[in-house]
Structure formats: structure tokens, C-alpha cells
PDB file of C-alpha atoms in Angstrom:
ATOM      1  CA  UNK A   1      59.184  32.011  52.473  1.00  0.00           C
ATOM      2  CA  UNK A   2      55.548  32.650  51.532  1.00  0.00           C
ATOM      3  CA  UNK A   3      56.712  34.202  48.261  1.00  0.00           C
ATOM      4  CA  UNK A   4      58.790  31.098  47.442  1.00  0.00           C
ATOM      5  CA  UNK A   5      55.830  28.768  48.135  1.00  0.00           C
ATOM      6  CA  UNK A   6      53.552  30.848  45.927  1.00  0.00           C
ATOM      7  CA  UNK A   7      56.138  30.766  43.124  1.00  0.00           C
ATOM      8  CA  UNK A   8      56.435  26.947  43.343  1.00  0.00           C
ATOM      9  CA  UNK A   9      52.640  26.562  43.276  1.00  0.00           C
ATOM     10  CA  UNK A  10      52.397  28.877  40.249  1.00  0.00           C
ATOM     11  CA  UNK A  11      54.988  26.808  38.383  1.00  0.00           C
ATOM     12  CA  UNK A  12      53.128  23.549  39.171  1.00  0.00           C
ATOM     13  CA  UNK A  13      49.752  24.966  38.084  1.00  0.00           C
ATOM     14  CA  UNK A  14      51.291  26.362  34.897  1.00  0.00           C
ATOM     15  CA  UNK A  15      52.804  22.975  34.091  1.00  0.00           C
ATOM     16  CA  UNK A  16      49.446  21.244  34.546  1.00  0.00           C
ATOM     17  CA  UNK A  17      47.702  23.775  32.299  1.00  0.00           C
ATOM     18  CA  UNK A  18      50.338  23.341  29.584  1.00  0.00           C
ATOM     19  CA  UNK A  19      49.971  19.548  29.801  1.00  0.00           C
ATOM     20  CA  UNK A  20      46.198  19.772  29.524  1.00  0.00           C
ATOM     21  CA  UNK A  21      46.420  22.126  26.556  1.00  0.00           C
ATOM     22  CA  UNK A  22      48.867  19.761  24.846  1.00  0.00           C
ATOM     23  CA  UNK A  23      46.544  16.803  25.402  1.00  0.00           C
ATOM     24  CA  UNK A  24      43.685  18.686  23.734  1.00  0.00           C
ATOM     25  CA  UNK A  25      45.716  20.081  20.826  1.00  0.00           C
ATOM     26  CA  UNK A  26      44.340  19.227  17.363  1.00  0.00           C
ATOM     27  CA  UNK A  27      47.855  18.273  16.376  1.00  0.00           C
ATOM     28  CA  UNK A  28      47.695  15.398  18.847  1.00  0.00           C
ATOM     29  CA  UNK A  29      44.421  14.013  17.446  1.00  0.00           C
ATOM     30  CA  UNK A  30      44.514  10.228  17.475  1.00  0.00           C
ATOM     31  CA  UNK A  31      44.268   8.490  14.121  1.00  0.00           C
ATOM     32  CA  UNK A  32      41.240   6.392  13.359  1.00  0.00           C
ATOM     33  CA  UNK A  33      41.408   2.607  13.314  1.00  0.00           C
ATOM     34  CA  UNK A  34      40.158   1.721   9.807  1.00  0.00           C
ATOM     35  CA  UNK A  35      38.940  -1.663  10.982  1.00  0.00           C
ATOM     36  CA  UNK A  36      36.770  -0.384  13.792  1.00  0.00           C
ATOM     37  CA  UNK A  37      36.204   3.316  13.061  1.00  0.00           C
ATOM     38  CA  UNK A  38      37.388   4.735  16.379  1.00  0.00           C
ATOM     39  CA  UNK A  39      40.461   6.591  17.637  1.00  0.00           C
ATOM     40  CA  UNK A  40      43.202   4.436  19.124  1.00  0.00           C
ATOM     41  CA  UNK A  41      46.562   5.134  20.738  1.00  0.00           C
ATOM     42  CA  UNK A  42      49.756   4.380  18.854  1.00  0.00           C
ATOM     43  CA  UNK A  43      51.795   3.499  21.922  1.00  0.00           C
ATOM     44  CA  UNK A  44      51.250   1.804  25.243  1.00  0.00           C
ATOM     45  CA  UNK A  45      51.233   5.040  27.235  1.00  0.00           C
ATOM     46  CA  UNK A  46      47.930   5.612  29.015  1.00  0.00           C
ATOM     47  CA  UNK A  47      46.086   8.803  28.214  1.00  0.00           C
ATOM     48  CA  UNK A  48      44.916  11.117  31.000  1.00  0.00           C
ATOM     49  CA  UNK A  49      41.353   9.945  30.437  1.00  0.00           C
ATOM     50  CA  UNK A  50      42.387   6.404  31.462  1.00  0.00           C
ATOM     51  CA  UNK A  51      43.096   7.574  34.982  1.00  0.00           C
ATOM     52  CA  UNK A  52      40.644   6.338  37.661  1.00  0.00           C
ATOM     53  CA  UNK A  53      37.822   8.726  38.388  1.00  0.00           C
ATOM     54  CA  UNK A  54      38.180  10.658  35.117  1.00  0.00           C
ATOM     55  CA  UNK A  55      35.236  10.421  32.693  1.00  0.00           C
ATOM     56  CA  UNK A  56      36.137   9.899  29.039  1.00  0.00           C
ATOM     57  CA  UNK A  57      33.913  10.619  26.035  1.00  0.00           C
ATOM     58  CA  UNK A  58      34.926   9.188  22.678  1.00  0.00           C
ATOM     59  CA  UNK A  59      33.947  11.281  19.643  1.00  0.00           C
ATOM     60  CA  UNK A  60      33.350   9.342  16.462  1.00  0.00           C
ATOM     61  CA  UNK A  61      32.134  11.011  13.265  1.00  0.00           C
ATOM     62  CA  UNK A  62      29.382   9.664  11.036  1.00  0.00           C
ATOM     63  CA  UNK A  63      31.979   8.234   8.671  1.00  0.00           C
ATOM     64  CA  UNK A  64      33.672   6.327  11.475  1.00  0.00           C
ATOM     65  CA  UNK A  65      36.679   8.657  11.728  1.00  0.00           C
ATOM     66  CA  UNK A  66      37.799  10.206  14.957  1.00  0.00           C
ATOM     67  CA  UNK A  67      37.000  13.895  15.400  1.00  0.00           C
ATOM     68  CA  UNK A  68      38.599  16.677  17.366  1.00  0.00           C
ATOM     69  CA  UNK A  69      38.274  16.299  21.137  1.00  0.00           C
ATOM     70  CA  UNK A  70      35.535  18.466  22.515  1.00  0.00           C
ATOM     71  CA  UNK A  71      33.522  18.484  19.266  1.00  0.00           C
ATOM     72  CA  UNK A  72      30.097  16.915  19.686  1.00  0.00           C
ATOM     73  CA  UNK A  73      28.782  14.762  16.854  1.00  0.00           C
ATOM     74  CA  UNK A  74      25.110  13.815  16.722  1.00  0.00           C
ATOM     75  CA  UNK A  75      23.721  10.941  14.693  1.00  0.00           C
ATOM     76  CA  UNK A  76      19.972  10.387  14.549  1.00  0.00           C
ATOM     77  CA  UNK A  77      18.517   6.992  13.705  1.00  0.00           C
ATOM     78  CA  UNK A  78      14.751   6.596  13.674  1.00  0.00           C
ATOM     79  CA  UNK A  79      14.035   2.926  14.388  1.00  0.00           C
ATOM     80  CA  UNK A  80      10.556   1.634  13.722  1.00  0.00           C
ATOM     81  CA  UNK A  81       8.745  -1.181  15.472  1.00  0.00           C
ATOM     82  CA  UNK A  82       9.597  -3.342  12.453  1.00  0.00           C
ATOM     83  CA  UNK A  83      13.306  -2.906  12.964  1.00  0.00           C
ATOM     84  CA  UNK A  84      13.808  -0.457  10.112  1.00  0.00           C
ATOM     85  CA  UNK A  85      14.319   3.271   9.737  1.00  0.00           C
ATOM     86  CA  UNK A  86      11.525   5.671   8.950  1.00  0.00           C
ATOM     87  CA  UNK A  87      11.224   9.429   9.109  1.00  0.00           C
ATOM     88  CA  UNK A  88      11.510  12.595   7.087  1.00  0.00           C
ATOM     89  CA  UNK A  89      15.020  11.641   6.008  1.00  0.00           C
ATOM     90  CA  UNK A  90      16.896   8.332   5.906  1.00  0.00           C
ATOM     91  CA  UNK A  91      19.972   7.876   8.141  1.00  0.00           C
ATOM     92  CA  UNK A  92      23.019   9.805   6.909  1.00  0.00           C
ATOM     93  CA  UNK A  93      20.903  11.654   4.316  1.00  0.00           C
ATOM     94  CA  UNK A  94      22.873  14.220   2.388  1.00  0.00           C
ATOM     95  CA  UNK A  95      21.948  17.823   1.722  1.00  0.00           C
ATOM     96  CA  UNK A  96      20.516  16.876  -1.685  1.00  0.00           C
ATOM     97  CA  UNK A  97      18.120  14.261  -0.313  1.00  0.00           C
ATOM     98  CA  UNK A  98      14.438  15.125  -0.851  1.00  0.00           C
ATOM     99  CA  UNK A  99      12.057  15.488   2.062  1.00  0.00           C
ATOM    100  CA  UNK A 100      10.514  12.093   2.749  1.00  0.00           C
ATOM    101  CA  UNK A 101       7.333  11.312   4.647  1.00  0.00           C
ATOM    102  CA  UNK A 102       8.190   7.631   4.591  1.00  0.00           C
ATOM    103  CA  UNK A 103      11.892   6.853   4.573  1.00  0.00           C
ATOM    104  CA  UNK A 104      13.492   3.710   3.235  1.00  0.00           C
ATOM    105  CA  UNK A 105      13.242   0.650   5.452  1.00  0.00           C
ATOM    106  CA  UNK A 106      16.561  -0.965   6.328  1.00  0.00           C
ATOM    107  CA  UNK A 107      15.535  -3.900   4.147  1.00  0.00           C
ATOM    108  CA  UNK A 108      15.826  -1.506   1.180  1.00  0.00           C
ATOM    109  CA  UNK A 109      12.080  -1.357   0.443  1.00  0.00           C
ATOM    110  CA  UNK A 110      10.765   2.146  -0.172  1.00  0.00           C
ATOM    111  CA  UNK A 111       7.211   3.437  -0.624  1.00  0.00           C
ATOM    112  CA  UNK A 112       6.739   6.855  -2.215  1.00  0.00           C
ATOM    113  CA  UNK A 113       4.915   9.010  -4.709  1.00  0.00           C
ATOM    114  CA  UNK A 114       4.075  12.540  -5.813  1.00  0.00           C
ATOM    115  CA  UNK A 115       1.292  14.814  -7.055  1.00  0.00           C
ATOM    116  CA  UNK A 116       1.645  16.836 -10.264  1.00  0.00           C
ATOM    117  CA  UNK A 117      -0.942  19.591 -10.861  1.00  0.00           C
ATOM    118  CA  UNK A 118      -1.122  22.120 -13.697  1.00  0.00           C
ATOM    119  CA  UNK A 119      -3.482  23.948 -15.978  1.00  0.00           C
ATOM    120  CA  UNK A 120      -4.097  25.848 -19.199  1.00  0.00           C
ATOM    121  CA  UNK A 121      -6.200  28.854 -20.189  1.00  0.00           C
ATOM    122  CA  UNK A 122      -7.043  29.335 -23.864  1.00  0.00           C
ATOM    123  CA  UNK A 123      -7.944  32.758 -25.234  1.00  0.00           C
ATOM    124  CA  UNK A 124     -10.738  31.446 -27.456  1.00  0.00           C
ATOM    125  CA  UNK A 125     -12.253  29.075 -24.928  1.00  0.00           C
ATOM    126  CA  UNK A 126     -10.938  25.872 -26.481  1.00  0.00           C
ATOM    127  CA  UNK A 127     -11.372  22.896 -24.175  1.00  0.00           C
ATOM    128  CA  UNK A 128      -8.754  20.746 -25.924  1.00  0.00           C
ATOM    129  CA  UNK A 129      -5.123  21.388 -26.776  1.00  0.00           C
ATOM    130  CA  UNK A 130      -5.183  19.649 -30.115  1.00  0.00           C
ATOM    131  CA  UNK A 131      -2.382  17.188 -30.773  1.00  0.00           C
ATOM    132  CA  UNK A 132      -0.363  17.934 -27.630  1.00  0.00           C
ATOM    133  CA  UNK A 133       0.473  14.848 -25.618  1.00  0.00           C
ATOM    134  CA  UNK A 134      -0.140  14.666 -21.849  1.00  0.00           C
ATOM    135  CA  UNK A 135      -1.501  18.238 -21.920  1.00  0.00           C
ATOM    136  CA  UNK A 136      -4.655  17.639 -23.931  1.00  0.00           C
ATOM    137  CA  UNK A 137      -7.063  19.399 -21.548  1.00  0.00           C
ATOM    138  CA  UNK A 138      -7.043  23.069 -22.536  1.00  0.00           C
ATOM    139  CA  UNK A 139      -9.163  24.672 -19.824  1.00  0.00           C
ATOM    140  CA  UNK A 140      -8.806  24.770 -16.060  1.00  0.00           C
ATOM    141  CA  UNK A 141      -6.535  23.186 -13.487  1.00  0.00           C
ATOM    142  CA  UNK A 142      -6.016  19.430 -13.597  1.00  0.00           C
ATOM    143  CA  UNK A 143      -4.321  16.672 -11.649  1.00  0.00           C
ATOM    144  CA  UNK A 144      -1.817  15.214 -14.076  1.00  0.00           C
ATOM    145  CA  UNK A 145      -0.295  12.571 -11.843  1.00  0.00           C
ATOM    146  CA  UNK A 146      -1.306  11.154  -8.497  1.00  0.00           C
ATOM    147  CA  UNK A 147       1.551   8.683  -8.380  1.00  0.00           C
ATOM    148  CA  UNK A 148       2.523   5.934  -5.976  1.00  0.00           C
ATOM    149  CA  UNK A 149       5.222   3.289  -6.078  1.00  0.00           C
ATOM    150  CA  UNK A 150       6.861   0.534  -4.064  1.00  0.00           C
ATOM    151  CA  UNK A 151      10.443  -0.338  -4.914  1.00  0.00           C
ATOM    152  CA  UNK A 152      13.633  -2.024  -3.810  1.00  0.00           C
ATOM    153  CA  UNK A 153      16.802  -1.113  -5.671  1.00  0.00           C
ATOM    154  CA  UNK A 154      19.736  -3.464  -6.138  1.00  0.00           C
ATOM    155  CA  UNK A 155      22.892  -2.325  -4.356  1.00  0.00           C
ATOM    156  CA  UNK A 156      26.017  -4.427  -4.879  1.00  0.00           C
ATOM    157  CA  UNK A 157      28.606  -1.645  -5.438  1.00  0.00           C
ATOM    158  CA  UNK A 158      30.418  -4.077  -7.719  1.00  0.00           C
ATOM    159  CA  UNK A 159      30.655  -6.901  -5.192  1.00  0.00           C
ATOM    160  CA  UNK A 160      28.151  -9.602  -4.290  1.00  0.00           C
ATOM    161  CA  UNK A 161      24.563 -10.246  -5.304  1.00  0.00           C
ATOM    162  CA  UNK A 162      21.252  -8.519  -4.598  1.00  0.00           C
ATOM    163  CA  UNK A 163      17.653  -8.467  -5.803  1.00  0.00           C
ATOM    164  CA  UNK A 164      15.207  -5.682  -6.547  1.00  0.00           C
ATOM    165  CA  UNK A 165      11.691  -5.002  -7.789  1.00  0.00           C
ATOM    166  CA  UNK A 166       9.344  -2.119  -8.516  1.00  0.00           C
ATOM    167  CA  UNK A 167       5.679  -1.444  -9.241  1.00  0.00           C
ATOM    168  CA  UNK A 168       4.140   1.965 -10.101  1.00  0.00           C
ATOM    169  CA  UNK A 169       0.559   3.231 -10.203  1.00  0.00           C
ATOM    170  CA  UNK A 170      -0.664   6.563 -11.612  1.00  0.00           C
ATOM    171  CA  UNK A 171      -4.055   8.290 -11.675  1.00  0.00           C
ATOM    172  CA  UNK A 172      -4.801  11.578 -13.447  1.00  0.00           C
ATOM    173  CA  UNK A 173      -5.134  13.047 -16.900  1.00  0.00           C
ATOM    174  CA  UNK A 174      -1.749  11.479 -17.725  1.00  0.00           C
ATOM    175  CA  UNK A 175      -3.196   8.073 -16.885  1.00  0.00           C
ATOM    176  CA  UNK A 176      -4.839   7.360 -20.280  1.00  0.00           C
ATOM    177  CA  UNK A 177      -1.670   8.468 -22.109  1.00  0.00           C
ATOM    178  CA  UNK A 178       0.436   6.121 -19.969  1.00  0.00           C
ATOM    179  CA  UNK A 179      -1.729   3.031 -20.449  1.00  0.00           C
ATOM    180  CA  UNK A 180      -0.544   0.131 -22.586  1.00  0.00           C
ATOM    181  CA  UNK A 181      -1.729   0.147 -26.196  1.00  0.00           C
ATOM    182  CA  UNK A 182      -2.067  -2.317 -29.030  1.00  0.00           C
ATOM    183  CA  UNK A 183      -5.096  -4.298 -27.901  1.00  0.00           C
ATOM    184  CA  UNK A 184      -3.725  -5.546 -24.581  1.00  0.00           C
ATOM    185  CA  UNK A 185      -6.102  -5.879 -21.663  1.00  0.00           C
ATOM    186  CA  UNK A 186      -3.535  -4.843 -19.051  1.00  0.00           C
ATOM    187  CA  UNK A 187      -4.736  -1.324 -18.144  1.00  0.00           C
ATOM    188  CA  UNK A 188      -6.027   0.082 -21.439  1.00  0.00           C
ATOM    189  CA  UNK A 189      -9.632   0.301 -20.188  1.00  0.00           C
ATOM    190  CA  UNK A 190      -8.969   1.961 -16.829  1.00  0.00           C
ATOM    191  CA  UNK A 191     -10.475   5.325 -17.797  1.00  0.00           C
ATOM    192  CA  UNK A 192     -12.568   7.467 -15.458  1.00  0.00           C
ATOM    193  CA  UNK A 193     -14.690   9.915 -17.423  1.00  0.00           C
ATOM    194  CA  UNK A 194     -13.504  11.942 -20.403  1.00  0.00           C
ATOM    195  CA  UNK A 195     -10.054  12.992 -19.217  1.00  0.00           C
ATOM    196  CA  UNK A 196      -8.941  10.932 -16.225  1.00  0.00           C
ATOM    197  CA  UNK A 197      -7.707   7.385 -15.950  1.00  0.00           C
ATOM    198  CA  UNK A 198      -5.296   4.992 -14.236  1.00  0.00           C
ATOM    199  CA  UNK A 199      -2.318   2.929 -15.314  1.00  0.00           C
ATOM    200  CA  UNK A 200       0.341   0.599 -13.951  1.00  0.00           C
ATOM    201  CA  UNK A 201       3.255   1.584 -16.194  1.00  0.00           C
ATOM    202  CA  UNK A 202       5.924  -0.461 -14.409  1.00  0.00           C
ATOM    203  CA  UNK A 203       6.060  -3.901 -12.791  1.00  0.00           C
ATOM    204  CA  UNK A 204       9.423  -5.636 -12.918  1.00  0.00           C
ATOM    205  CA  UNK A 205      12.023  -7.599 -10.953  1.00  0.00           C
ATOM    206  CA  UNK A 206      15.806  -7.244 -10.929  1.00  0.00           C
ATOM    207  CA  UNK A 207      18.797  -9.333  -9.980  1.00  0.00           C
ATOM    208  CA  UNK A 208      22.341  -7.985  -9.683  1.00  0.00           C
ATOM    209  CA  UNK A 209      25.673  -9.816  -9.483  1.00  0.00           C
ATOM    210  CA  UNK A 210      28.759  -7.657  -9.049  1.00  0.00           C
ATOM    211  CA  UNK A 211      28.586  -5.050 -11.856  1.00  0.00           C
ATOM    212  CA  UNK A 212      25.859  -6.772 -13.881  1.00  0.00           C
ATOM    213  CA  UNK A 213      22.139  -6.048 -13.362  1.00  0.00           C
ATOM    214  CA  UNK A 214      19.308  -7.744 -15.248  1.00  0.00           C
ATOM    215  CA  UNK A 215      15.786  -6.292 -15.215  1.00  0.00           C
ATOM    216  CA  UNK A 216      12.821  -8.361 -16.433  1.00  0.00           C
ATOM    217  CA  UNK A 217       9.159  -7.406 -16.730  1.00  0.00           C
ATOM    218  CA  UNK A 218       7.328  -4.248 -17.766  1.00  0.00           C
ATOM    219  CA  UNK A 219       9.430  -1.084 -17.465  1.00  0.00           C
ATOM    220  CA  UNK A 220       9.940   2.476 -18.744  1.00  0.00           C
ATOM    221  CA  UNK A 221      12.068   2.938 -21.830  1.00  0.00           C
ATOM    222  CA  UNK A 222      15.632   4.226 -21.452  1.00  0.00           C
ATOM    223  CA  UNK A 223      15.344   5.993 -24.826  1.00  0.00           C
ATOM    224  CA  UNK A 224      14.968   9.752 -25.024  1.00  0.00           C
ATOM    225  CA  UNK A 225      15.546  12.678 -22.697  1.00  0.00           C
ATOM    226  CA  UNK A 226      11.965  13.205 -21.506  1.00  0.00           C
ATOM    227  CA  UNK A 227      10.228  10.864 -19.087  1.00  0.00           C
ATOM    228  CA  UNK A 228       6.680   9.972 -18.127  1.00  0.00           C
ATOM    229  CA  UNK A 229       7.371  10.694 -14.445  1.00  0.00           C
ATOM    230  CA  UNK A 230       6.790  14.398 -13.730  1.00  0.00           C
ATOM    231  CA  UNK A 231       9.756  14.900 -11.322  1.00  0.00           C
ATOM    232  CA  UNK A 232      12.150  13.664 -14.023  1.00  0.00           C
ATOM    233  CA  UNK A 233      11.244  16.436 -16.493  1.00  0.00           C
ATOM    234  CA  UNK A 234      12.466  20.019 -16.541  1.00  0.00           C
ATOM    235  CA  UNK A 235       9.510  21.378 -18.527  1.00  0.00           C
ATOM    236  CA  UNK A 236       5.800  21.106 -17.770  1.00  0.00           C
ATOM    237  CA  UNK A 237       4.894  20.332 -21.385  1.00  0.00           C
ATOM    238  CA  UNK A 238       6.236  17.584 -23.668  1.00  0.00           C
ATOM    239  CA  UNK A 239       7.606  17.584 -27.184  1.00  0.00           C
ATOM    240  CA  UNK A 240       5.839  15.962 -30.126  1.00  0.00           C
ATOM    241  CA  UNK A 241       8.775  13.564 -30.437  1.00  0.00           C
ATOM    242  CA  UNK A 242       8.214  12.323 -26.898  1.00  0.00           C
ATOM    243  CA  UNK A 243       4.579  11.551 -27.530  1.00  0.00           C
ATOM    244  CA  UNK A 244       4.528  10.389 -31.156  1.00  0.00           C
ATOM    245  CA  UNK A 245       8.025   9.077 -31.957  1.00  0.00           C
ATOM    246  CA  UNK A 246       9.514   7.519 -28.813  1.00  0.00           C
ATOM    247  CA  UNK A 247       8.216   4.540 -26.825  1.00  0.00           C
ATOM    248  CA  UNK A 248       6.964   4.895 -23.256  1.00  0.00           C
ATOM    249  CA  UNK A 249       7.437   1.334 -22.027  1.00  0.00           C
ATOM    250  CA  UNK A 250       8.818  -2.079 -22.966  1.00  0.00           C
ATOM    251  CA  UNK A 251       8.080  -5.640 -21.916  1.00  0.00           C
ATOM    252  CA  UNK A 252      11.112  -7.892 -21.869  1.00  0.00           C
ATOM    253  CA  UNK A 253      14.551  -8.005 -20.259  1.00  0.00           C
ATOM    254  CA  UNK A 254      17.371  -5.455 -20.121  1.00  0.00           C
ATOM    255  CA  UNK A 255      20.906  -6.039 -18.815  1.00  0.00           C
ATOM    256  CA  UNK A 256      23.135  -3.220 -17.537  1.00  0.00           C
ATOM    257  CA  UNK A 257      26.904  -3.604 -17.049  1.00  0.00           C
ATOM    258  CA  UNK A 258      29.041  -1.032 -15.177  1.00  0.00           C
ATOM    259  CA  UNK A 259      32.305  -2.921 -14.714  1.00  0.00           C
ATOM    260  CA  UNK A 260      34.429  -0.641 -16.930  1.00  0.00           C
ATOM    261  CA  UNK A 261      35.408   2.764 -15.558  1.00  0.00           C
ATOM    262  CA  UNK A 262      33.334   5.653 -16.961  1.00  0.00           C
ATOM    263  CA  UNK A 263      31.255   3.296 -19.117  1.00  0.00           C
ATOM    264  CA  UNK A 264      27.782   1.770 -18.811  1.00  0.00           C
ATOM    265  CA  UNK A 265      26.539  -0.771 -21.349  1.00  0.00           C
ATOM    266  CA  UNK A 266      22.937  -1.850 -22.004  1.00  0.00           C
ATOM    267  CA  UNK A 267      21.539  -4.794 -23.927  1.00  0.00           C
ATOM    268  CA  UNK A 268      18.288  -6.721 -23.974  1.00  0.00           C
ATOM    269  CA  UNK A 269      15.214  -7.997 -25.795  1.00  0.00           C
ATOM    270  CA  UNK A 270      11.663  -6.601 -25.835  1.00  0.00           C
ATOM    271  CA  UNK A 271       8.271  -7.359 -27.360  1.00  0.00           C
ATOM    272  CA  UNK A 272       8.134  -3.946 -28.996  1.00  0.00           C
ATOM    273  CA  UNK A 273       6.749  -0.675 -27.701  1.00  0.00           C
ATOM    274  CA  UNK A 274       4.049   0.078 -25.131  1.00  0.00           C
ATOM    275  CA  UNK A 275       2.447  -3.392 -25.194  1.00  0.00           C
ATOM    276  CA  UNK A 276       2.274  -4.739 -21.639  1.00  0.00           C
ATOM    277  CA  UNK A 277       2.866  -8.463 -21.107  1.00  0.00           C
ATOM    278  CA  UNK A 278       1.924  -9.267 -24.673  1.00  0.00           C
ATOM    279  CA  UNK A 279       3.688  -9.821 -27.983  1.00  0.00           C
ATOM    280  CA  UNK A 280       1.523  -8.349 -30.721  1.00  0.00           C
ATOM    281  CA  UNK A 281       2.064  -9.660 -34.206  1.00  0.00           C
ATOM    282  CA  UNK A 282       5.720 -10.308 -34.977  1.00  0.00           C
ATOM    283  CA  UNK A 283       7.208  -7.626 -32.726  1.00  0.00           C
ATOM    284  CA  UNK A 284      10.663  -8.802 -31.708  1.00  0.00           C
ATOM    285  CA  UNK A 285      13.244  -6.131 -30.882  1.00  0.00           C
ATOM    286  CA  UNK A 286      16.720  -5.456 -29.525  1.00  0.00           C
ATOM    287  CA  UNK A 287      17.088  -2.703 -26.905  1.00  0.00           C
ATOM    288  CA  UNK A 288      20.540  -1.461 -25.996  1.00  0.00           C
ATOM    289  CA  UNK A 289      23.288   1.124 -26.128  1.00  0.00           C
ATOM    290  CA  UNK A 290      26.071   2.675 -24.082  1.00  0.00           C
ATOM    291  CA  UNK A 291      26.818   5.668 -21.866  1.00  0.00           C
ATOM    292  CA  UNK A 292      30.201   7.366 -21.453  1.00  0.00           C
ATOM    293  CA  UNK A 293      30.527   9.503 -18.311  1.00  0.00           C
ATOM    294  CA  UNK A 294      32.577  12.631 -18.983  1.00  0.00           C
ATOM    295  CA  UNK A 295      32.215  13.812 -15.387  1.00  0.00           C
ATOM    296  CA  UNK A 296      29.927  13.745 -12.391  1.00  0.00           C
ATOM    297  CA  UNK A 297      27.270  15.828 -14.157  1.00  0.00           C
ATOM    298  CA  UNK A 298      27.927  15.141 -17.844  1.00  0.00           C
ATOM    299  CA  UNK A 299      27.517  12.004 -19.943  1.00  0.00           C
ATOM    300  CA  UNK A 300      26.992  10.991 -23.567  1.00  0.00           C
ATOM    301  CA  UNK A 301      24.473   8.214 -24.281  1.00  0.00           C
ATOM    302  CA  UNK A 302      23.507   6.288 -27.400  1.00  0.00           C
ATOM    303  CA  UNK A 303      20.447   4.011 -27.224  1.00  0.00           C
ATOM    304  CA  UNK A 304      18.554   2.118 -29.909  1.00  0.00           C
ATOM    305  CA  UNK A 305      15.474  -0.046 -30.283  1.00  0.00           C
ATOM    306  CA  UNK A 306      15.775  -2.105 -33.457  1.00  0.00           C
ATOM    307  CA  UNK A 307      13.992  -5.059 -34.995  1.00  0.00           C
ATOM    308  CA  UNK A 308      10.508  -6.087 -36.065  1.00  0.00           C
ATOM    309  CA  UNK A 309       7.888  -3.662 -34.683  1.00  0.00           C
ATOM    310  CA  UNK A 310       4.277  -4.507 -35.407  1.00  0.00           C
ATOM    311  CA  UNK A 311       2.145  -1.435 -36.161  1.00  0.00           C
ATOM    312  CA  UNK A 312      -0.340  -2.273 -33.402  1.00  0.00           C
ATOM    313  CA  UNK A 313       2.439  -2.449 -30.815  1.00  0.00           C
ATOM    314  CA  UNK A 314       3.526   1.038 -31.843  1.00  0.00           C
ATOM    315  CA  UNK A 315       0.054   2.365 -31.081  1.00  0.00           C
TER     316      UNK A 315
END
């Protein structure tokens, strides 16, 4: 009799264990509700976790999809007293995100900057590097860029409207090379000693509607491969073409359209090259081109700046 009771109990316990294992099987994972981002049942049958006295924990992944039962998912949001998010990384930052001291506020406004330091040593004690641009100081270690910016990017993802703006400030031995030229009083006299100086190379506003974005103000040129900003360049030095042939900045308006798959089109008007907030002489130019994206990491771009360019505006 005792043996029979033990056998019945063993069968009951085994059945409960099998039922529990089936409830936790990955094959029985509940699909996610696309409207709400959580797992929901497909029929009216109550799950074991709905029973009174049984605690239930719902696992939801960062993307809103349900995850395997028993797998913990942690999401960290760093709210500030202003209602935004600050910290070393923004919420949901990917592996390629840079380390940030100040993250982006949830309003979209971001404050950032960088420091670029480098130096030269000449065998014959020359203190200047001749005609090289941006790297004119030939002896010792120098601060090229102590850079700060405040920006808000437009983000419509092809639907709706948004606004943006940006202003940049730089101090260092790259400062005098980045200043506006052609007689303007914008920042051309902001030098500090022989080698150092300051500049405000960008100050513009943007408006975006669906796939169209229009930028107006004082902004960096889209022409060329090299950039003024140190983090955007692979090499420490710059080519002669970058310094003597290509523009650094434009004042005017530039429209960007991304409504056709794999294509980006540019078109706008500028007052020439490197003259901030001022039309010098008869400078009156078209700025535009197109980019075809061959893949995620490969694209072909053609850009042009054409029209009347006064010699003073060219520097």
C-alpha cells in the first residue's frame, strides 16, 4: 500500500515538473504586441503566473520585444533635474558611441568638444614649417584645437518637421587658420600672440520637413575629404589642396534632400568662400552636388562650388 502511494505521488510530481518545464520552454515564448511592446497571450487561457499568490515578472527587451522567460534585461536611464538624460552615454547607446561627459538632453540639445594636441621637431632648429597649413609651428608641442560646440540636430526620419541649430568655437594654433578672411570683422582679429587665436567657424540654423533639410547661416563646406575638425580627419597633417585650393566655410543656405533611396542631393547659394556674414565684391555662387550610397560604408559624392568668386573672398 505504501509503495502504491509513493508511486502515485511520484507520478503527480513528475507531471508538475513536466508542466513547469513546458511553460518555461523557449518554444512557448509569447509573441510581442507591436502596438505596446510587451508579450501577450494568443488565447483566453490563463497562464500559471495569473494564479493568485504567484508573482509574475514581465521581461521586455530594450527594443520593446518580449525576451525569454528568466532572462533579466537592464535598461539604465539617467534623468537630470531638468527632465533630460545626462551621463557618460545616452540612453540605448550602441557599442560605437563615444564616451560622453555630457550626454544629449532629451530635448535634442547637446554640448560637447575636444582637445587636439601635437608637435613637430625639426633637425635644423626651424621654428616654422614653411607653407604647411594648420601645422605652421615647427618646434615643440602645441594645442591645435580646444574646441567647444552646442548643437541640436534635426531628426524627422522622413516624416514630420523639426528644427536644429549649431554654434562652434575653437582656440589654438588652428584658430587663426580657421578665422574668416576677406576683410570681414567677424573673427579675423581674434589672435593671441604669434601662433594662437580663436574663431567661431560655424553658426547656423536648420529646419527639416520630411526628407528635406535647409541650413542657413555660416557653416563648414561640404567640399573635399579633409575637414577642419580634428576628429574628422585620419591624418594629423593636411594636404596643400585642403589649405590652398578648397574653401573652409560658406555663408548662405544649403538644402539637402534624402527622399530617394540610396541618393542624397544638395543645392544652395553662398556668398563665396570663407567670408563670414558678408558678401565681398560680386561673389555670388552655387553650392551643390549629389551622393550615391553603394553600401553602409561606401559612397560616391560629387560636389561643386560655381559662380562669381571675388579674389578677396577667396583669401
